[in-house]
CSV table of C-alpha atoms in Angstrom, one decimal:
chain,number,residue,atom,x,y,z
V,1,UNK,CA,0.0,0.0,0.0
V,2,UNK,CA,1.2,3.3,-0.7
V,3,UNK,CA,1.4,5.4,2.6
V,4,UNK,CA,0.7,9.0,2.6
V,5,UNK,CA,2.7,11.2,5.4
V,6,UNK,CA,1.2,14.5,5.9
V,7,UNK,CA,3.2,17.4,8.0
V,8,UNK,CA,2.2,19.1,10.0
V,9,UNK,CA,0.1,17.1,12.2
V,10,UNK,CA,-1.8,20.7,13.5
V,11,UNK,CA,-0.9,24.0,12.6
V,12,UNK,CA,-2.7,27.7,14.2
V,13,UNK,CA,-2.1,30.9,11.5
V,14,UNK,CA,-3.2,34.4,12.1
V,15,UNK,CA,-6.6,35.7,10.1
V,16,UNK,CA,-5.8,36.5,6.5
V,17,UNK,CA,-1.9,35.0,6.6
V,18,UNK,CA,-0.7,31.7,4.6
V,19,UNK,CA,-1.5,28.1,5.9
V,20,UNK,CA,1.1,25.3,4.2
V,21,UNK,CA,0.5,22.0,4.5
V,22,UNK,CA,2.8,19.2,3.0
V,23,UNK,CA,2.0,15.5,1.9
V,24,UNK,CA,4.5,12.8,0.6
V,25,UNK,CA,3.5,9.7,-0.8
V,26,UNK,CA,5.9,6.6,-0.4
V,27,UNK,CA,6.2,6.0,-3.7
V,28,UNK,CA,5.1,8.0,-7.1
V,29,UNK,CA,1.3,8.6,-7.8
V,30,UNK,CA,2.6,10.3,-11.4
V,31,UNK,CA,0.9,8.0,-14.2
V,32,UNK,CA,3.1,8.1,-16.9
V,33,UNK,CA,0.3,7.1,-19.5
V,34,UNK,CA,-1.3,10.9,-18.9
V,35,UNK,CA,1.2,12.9,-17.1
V,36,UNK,CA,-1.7,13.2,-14.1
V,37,UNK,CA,-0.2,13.1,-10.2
V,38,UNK,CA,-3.3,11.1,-8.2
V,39,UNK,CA,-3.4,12.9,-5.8
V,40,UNK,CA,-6.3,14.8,-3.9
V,41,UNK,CA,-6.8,17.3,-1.3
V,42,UNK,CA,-9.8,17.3,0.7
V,43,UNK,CA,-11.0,19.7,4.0
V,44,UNK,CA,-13.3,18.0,6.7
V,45,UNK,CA,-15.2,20.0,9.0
V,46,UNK,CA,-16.9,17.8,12.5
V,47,UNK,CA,-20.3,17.2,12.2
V,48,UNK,CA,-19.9,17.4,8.1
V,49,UNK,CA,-18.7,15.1,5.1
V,50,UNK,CA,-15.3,15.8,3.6
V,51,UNK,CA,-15.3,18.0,0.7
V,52,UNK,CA,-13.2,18.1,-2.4
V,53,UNK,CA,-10.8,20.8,-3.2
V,54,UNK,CA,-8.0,19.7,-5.1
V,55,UNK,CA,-7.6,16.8,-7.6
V,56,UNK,CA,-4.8,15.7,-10.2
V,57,UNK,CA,-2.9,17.6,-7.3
V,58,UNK,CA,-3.5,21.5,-8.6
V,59,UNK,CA,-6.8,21.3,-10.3
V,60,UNK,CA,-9.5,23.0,-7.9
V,61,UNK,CA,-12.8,21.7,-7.8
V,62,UNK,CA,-15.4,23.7,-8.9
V,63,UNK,CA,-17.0,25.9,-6.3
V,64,UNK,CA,-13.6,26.0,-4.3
V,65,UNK,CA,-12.1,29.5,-3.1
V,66,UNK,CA,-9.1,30.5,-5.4
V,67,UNK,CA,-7.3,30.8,-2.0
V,68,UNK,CA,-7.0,27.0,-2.0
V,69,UNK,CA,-4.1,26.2,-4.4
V,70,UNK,CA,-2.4,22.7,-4.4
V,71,UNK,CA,1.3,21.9,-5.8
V,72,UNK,CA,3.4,18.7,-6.4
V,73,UNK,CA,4.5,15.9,-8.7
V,74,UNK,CA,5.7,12.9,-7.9
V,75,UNK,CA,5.8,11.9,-4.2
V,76,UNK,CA,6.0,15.4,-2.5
V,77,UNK,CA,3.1,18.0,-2.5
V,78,UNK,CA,1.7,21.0,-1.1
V,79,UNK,CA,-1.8,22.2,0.1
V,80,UNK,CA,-1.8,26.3,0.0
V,81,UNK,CA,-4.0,28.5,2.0
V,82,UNK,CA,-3.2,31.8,0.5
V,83,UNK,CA,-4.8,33.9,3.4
V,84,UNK,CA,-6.7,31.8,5.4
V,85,UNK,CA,-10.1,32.5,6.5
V,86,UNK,CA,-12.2,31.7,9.7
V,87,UNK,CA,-14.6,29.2,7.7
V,88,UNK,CA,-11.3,27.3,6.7
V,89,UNK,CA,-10.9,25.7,10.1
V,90,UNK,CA,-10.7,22.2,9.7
V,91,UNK,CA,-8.9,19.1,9.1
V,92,UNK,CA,-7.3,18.4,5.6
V,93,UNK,CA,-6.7,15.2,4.1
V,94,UNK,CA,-4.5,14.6,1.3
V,95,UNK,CA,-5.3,11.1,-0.5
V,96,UNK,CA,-3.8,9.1,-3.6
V,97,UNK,CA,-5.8,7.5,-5.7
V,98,UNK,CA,-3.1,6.5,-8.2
V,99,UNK,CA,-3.2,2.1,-6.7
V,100,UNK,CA,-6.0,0.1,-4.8
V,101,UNK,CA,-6.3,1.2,-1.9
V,102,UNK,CA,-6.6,4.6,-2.3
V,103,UNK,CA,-4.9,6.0,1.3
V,104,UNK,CA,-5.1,9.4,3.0
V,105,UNK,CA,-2.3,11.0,4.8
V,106,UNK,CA,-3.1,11.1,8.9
V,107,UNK,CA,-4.7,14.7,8.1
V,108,UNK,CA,-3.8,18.0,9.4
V,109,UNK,CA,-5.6,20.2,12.1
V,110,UNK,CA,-6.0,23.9,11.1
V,111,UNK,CA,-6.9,26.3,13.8
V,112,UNK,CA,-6.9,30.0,13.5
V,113,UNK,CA,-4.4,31.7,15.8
Y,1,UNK,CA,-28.3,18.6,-6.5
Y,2,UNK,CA,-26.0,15.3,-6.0
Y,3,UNK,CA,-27.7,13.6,-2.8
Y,4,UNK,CA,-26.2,10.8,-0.3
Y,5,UNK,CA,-28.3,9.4,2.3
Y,6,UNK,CA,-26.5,6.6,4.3
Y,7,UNK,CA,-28.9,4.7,6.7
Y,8,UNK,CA,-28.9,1.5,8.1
Y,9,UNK,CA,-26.2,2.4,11.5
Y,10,UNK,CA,-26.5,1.6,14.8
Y,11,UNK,CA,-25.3,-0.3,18.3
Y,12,UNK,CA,-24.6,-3.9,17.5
Y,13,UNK,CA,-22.7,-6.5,19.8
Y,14,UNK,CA,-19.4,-7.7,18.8
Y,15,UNK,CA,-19.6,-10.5,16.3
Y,16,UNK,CA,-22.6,-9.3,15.0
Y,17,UNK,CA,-23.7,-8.0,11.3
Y,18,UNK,CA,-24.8,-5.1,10.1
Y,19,UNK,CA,-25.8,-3.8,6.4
Y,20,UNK,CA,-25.7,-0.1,5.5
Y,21,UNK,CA,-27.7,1.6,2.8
Y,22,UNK,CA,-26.8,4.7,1.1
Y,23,UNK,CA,-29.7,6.1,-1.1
Y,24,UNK,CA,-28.5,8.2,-4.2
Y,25,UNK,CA,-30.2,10.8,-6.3
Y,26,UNK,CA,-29.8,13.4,-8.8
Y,27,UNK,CA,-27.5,11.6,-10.8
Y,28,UNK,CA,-26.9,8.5,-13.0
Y,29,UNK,CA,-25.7,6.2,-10.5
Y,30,UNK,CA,-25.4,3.2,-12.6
Y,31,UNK,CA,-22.6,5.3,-14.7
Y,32,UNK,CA,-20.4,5.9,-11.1
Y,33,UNK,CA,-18.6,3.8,-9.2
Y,34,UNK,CA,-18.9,4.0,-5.5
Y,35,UNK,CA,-16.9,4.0,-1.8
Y,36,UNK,CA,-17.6,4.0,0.9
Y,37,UNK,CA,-15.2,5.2,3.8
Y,38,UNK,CA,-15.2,5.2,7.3
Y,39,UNK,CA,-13.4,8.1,10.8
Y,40,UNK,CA,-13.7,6.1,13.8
Y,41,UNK,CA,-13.5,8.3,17.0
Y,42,UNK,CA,-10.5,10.8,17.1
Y,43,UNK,CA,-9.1,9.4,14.1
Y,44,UNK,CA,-8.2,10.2,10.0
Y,45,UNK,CA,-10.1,8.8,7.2
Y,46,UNK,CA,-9.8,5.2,6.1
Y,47,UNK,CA,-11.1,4.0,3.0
Y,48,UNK,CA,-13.0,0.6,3.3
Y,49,UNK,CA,-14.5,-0.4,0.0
Y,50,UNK,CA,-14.9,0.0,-3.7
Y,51,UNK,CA,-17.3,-1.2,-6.2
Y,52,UNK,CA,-17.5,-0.5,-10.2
Y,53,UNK,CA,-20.1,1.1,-11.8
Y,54,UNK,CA,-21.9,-2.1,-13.1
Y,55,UNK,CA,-20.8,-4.2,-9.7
Y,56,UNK,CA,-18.4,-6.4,-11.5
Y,57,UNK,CA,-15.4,-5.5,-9.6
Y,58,UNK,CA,-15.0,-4.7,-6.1
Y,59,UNK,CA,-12.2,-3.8,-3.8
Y,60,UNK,CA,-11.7,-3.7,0.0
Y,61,UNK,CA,-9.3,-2.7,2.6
Y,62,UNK,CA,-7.3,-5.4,4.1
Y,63,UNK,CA,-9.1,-4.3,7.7
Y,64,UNK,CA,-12.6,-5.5,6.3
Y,65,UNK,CA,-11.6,-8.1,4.1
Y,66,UNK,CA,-13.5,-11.3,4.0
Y,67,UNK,CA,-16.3,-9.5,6.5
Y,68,UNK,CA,-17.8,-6.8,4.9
Y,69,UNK,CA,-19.1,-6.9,1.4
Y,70,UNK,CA,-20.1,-4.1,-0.9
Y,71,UNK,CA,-22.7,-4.1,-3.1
Y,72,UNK,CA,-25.0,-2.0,-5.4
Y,73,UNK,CA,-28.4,-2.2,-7.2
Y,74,UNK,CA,-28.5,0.0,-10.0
Y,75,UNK,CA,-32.3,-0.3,-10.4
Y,76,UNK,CA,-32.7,1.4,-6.6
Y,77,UNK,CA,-30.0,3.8,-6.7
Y,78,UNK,CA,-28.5,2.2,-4.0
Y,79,UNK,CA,-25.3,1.6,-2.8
Y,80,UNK,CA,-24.8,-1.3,0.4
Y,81,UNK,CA,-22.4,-2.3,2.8
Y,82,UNK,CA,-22.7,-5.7,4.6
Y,83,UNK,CA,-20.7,-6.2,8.0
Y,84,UNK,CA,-20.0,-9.1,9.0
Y,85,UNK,CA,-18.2,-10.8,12.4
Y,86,UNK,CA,-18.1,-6.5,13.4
Y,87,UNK,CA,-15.3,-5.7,15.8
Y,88,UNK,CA,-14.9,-2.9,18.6
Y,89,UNK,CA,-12.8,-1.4,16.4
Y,90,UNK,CA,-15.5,-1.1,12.9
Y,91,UNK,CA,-16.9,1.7,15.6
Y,92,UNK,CA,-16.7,4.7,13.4
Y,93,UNK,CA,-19.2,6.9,11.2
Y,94,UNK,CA,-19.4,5.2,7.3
Y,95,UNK,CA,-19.5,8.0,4.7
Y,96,UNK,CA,-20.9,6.5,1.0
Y,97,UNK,CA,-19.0,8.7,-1.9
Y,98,UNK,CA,-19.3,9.1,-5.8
Y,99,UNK,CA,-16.2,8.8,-7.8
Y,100,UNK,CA,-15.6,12.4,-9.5
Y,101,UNK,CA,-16.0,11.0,-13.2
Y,102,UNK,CA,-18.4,8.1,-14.8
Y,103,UNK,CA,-17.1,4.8,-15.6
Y,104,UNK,CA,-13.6,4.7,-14.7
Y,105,UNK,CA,-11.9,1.8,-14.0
Y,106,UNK,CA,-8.2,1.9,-13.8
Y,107,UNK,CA,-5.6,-0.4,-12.4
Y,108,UNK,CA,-7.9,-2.9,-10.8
Y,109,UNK,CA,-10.2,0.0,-9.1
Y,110,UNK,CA,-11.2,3.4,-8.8
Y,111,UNK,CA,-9.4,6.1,-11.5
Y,112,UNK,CA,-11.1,9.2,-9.5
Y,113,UNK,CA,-11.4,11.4,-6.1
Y,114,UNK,CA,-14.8,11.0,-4.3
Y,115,UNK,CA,-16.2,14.3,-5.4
Y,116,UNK,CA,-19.5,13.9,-3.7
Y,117,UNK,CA,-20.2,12.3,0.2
Y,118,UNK,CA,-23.5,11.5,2.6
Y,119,UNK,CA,-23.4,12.7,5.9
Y,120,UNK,CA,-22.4,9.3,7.6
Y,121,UNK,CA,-24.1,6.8,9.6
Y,122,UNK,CA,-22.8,5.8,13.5
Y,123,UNK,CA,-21.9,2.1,13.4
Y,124,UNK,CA,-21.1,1.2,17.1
Y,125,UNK,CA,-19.6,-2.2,18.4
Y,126,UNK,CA,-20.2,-2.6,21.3
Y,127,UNK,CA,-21.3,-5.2,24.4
């Protein structure tokens, strides 16, 4: 299985500043065949289902702030929040989808500081 | 409007069964394949099972293996989870979810992120 490390485990940024959050994959979710990373990016909020935001690692779903920007090929990628907003408290999970099973990284707590 | 309704949850002894629904609507469900994934208490997201658009192929994490089975019936728009020989640890809420894209199928399962999700039913294991 292909095991997804996401860092930081929690992070707390000011009202309007820049969240990062990293993900690396233990090996390659770049398919050759179509030049596509497998990789996805979604935000879970308690008492809600997880939501989309980023697939083929920088597309943005539609609906999705433009504030939510993801980067990456291979086995290292990023999750930007370009100025992060109160509503954007919440846990993101990165997830490959490139081989069966598709695995999420241990998510990431964001809390406003 | 893409709609999800899991159903089917509830407070069942260890070693007991369980089968979850998951009612969809608003879209051609025969055309999507379909997860369903699972957050136990104070923990991340773990994927549990795949199955194809037509039900021909499915997949499962090694955790439910050989106890739970997914299945689907296209002419109800429903998805199903069967659990089987259920352990304190299958305590969790169980999210149903749409792959992004119709009919894909790539390396032996699912080509796509789950775009869509239901709100979750509480499976709890307990004696």
């Amino acid at each position: 299985d292909i095991v997804m490390t996401q860092s930081p485990d929690s992070l707390a940024v000011s009202l309007g500043e820049r969240a990062t959050i990293d993900c690396k994959s233990s090996q390659s979710v770049l398919y050759s065949s179509d030049n596509k990373n497998y990789l996805a990016w979604y935000q879970h909020k308690p008492g809600q289902p997880p939501k989309l935001l980023i697939y083929w690692a920088s597309t943005r779903e539609s609906g999705v702030p433009d504030r939510f920007s993801g980067s990456g090929s291979g086995t290292d990628f990023t999750l930007t929040i370009s100025s992060l907003q109160a509503e954007d408290v919440a846990v993101y999970y990165c997830q490959q989808f490139y081989i069966t099973p598709p695995t999420f990284g241990q998510g990431t707590k964001v809390e406003i500081k | 409007q893409v709609h999800l309704v899991e159903s089917g949850g509830g407070v069942v002894q260890p070693g007991g069964s369980l089968r979850l629904s998951c009612a969809a609507s608003a879209f051609t469900f025969s055309s999507y394949g379909m997860h369903w994934v699972r957050q136990a208490p104070g923990k991340g997201l773990e994927w549990v099972a795949f199955i194809r658009f037509d039900g021909s192929n499915k997949n499962y994490a090694d955790s439910v293996q050989g106890r739970f089975t997914i299945s689907r019936d296209n002419s109800k728009n429903t998805l199903y989870l069967q659990m089987n020989s259920l352990r304190a640890e299958d305590t969790a809420i169980y999210f149903c979810a749409k792959d992004r894209l119709p009919l894909g199928y790539c390396n032996g399962g699912s080509c796509y992120p789950a775009d869509y999700w239901g709100q979750g039913t509480l499976v709890t294991v307990s004696s």
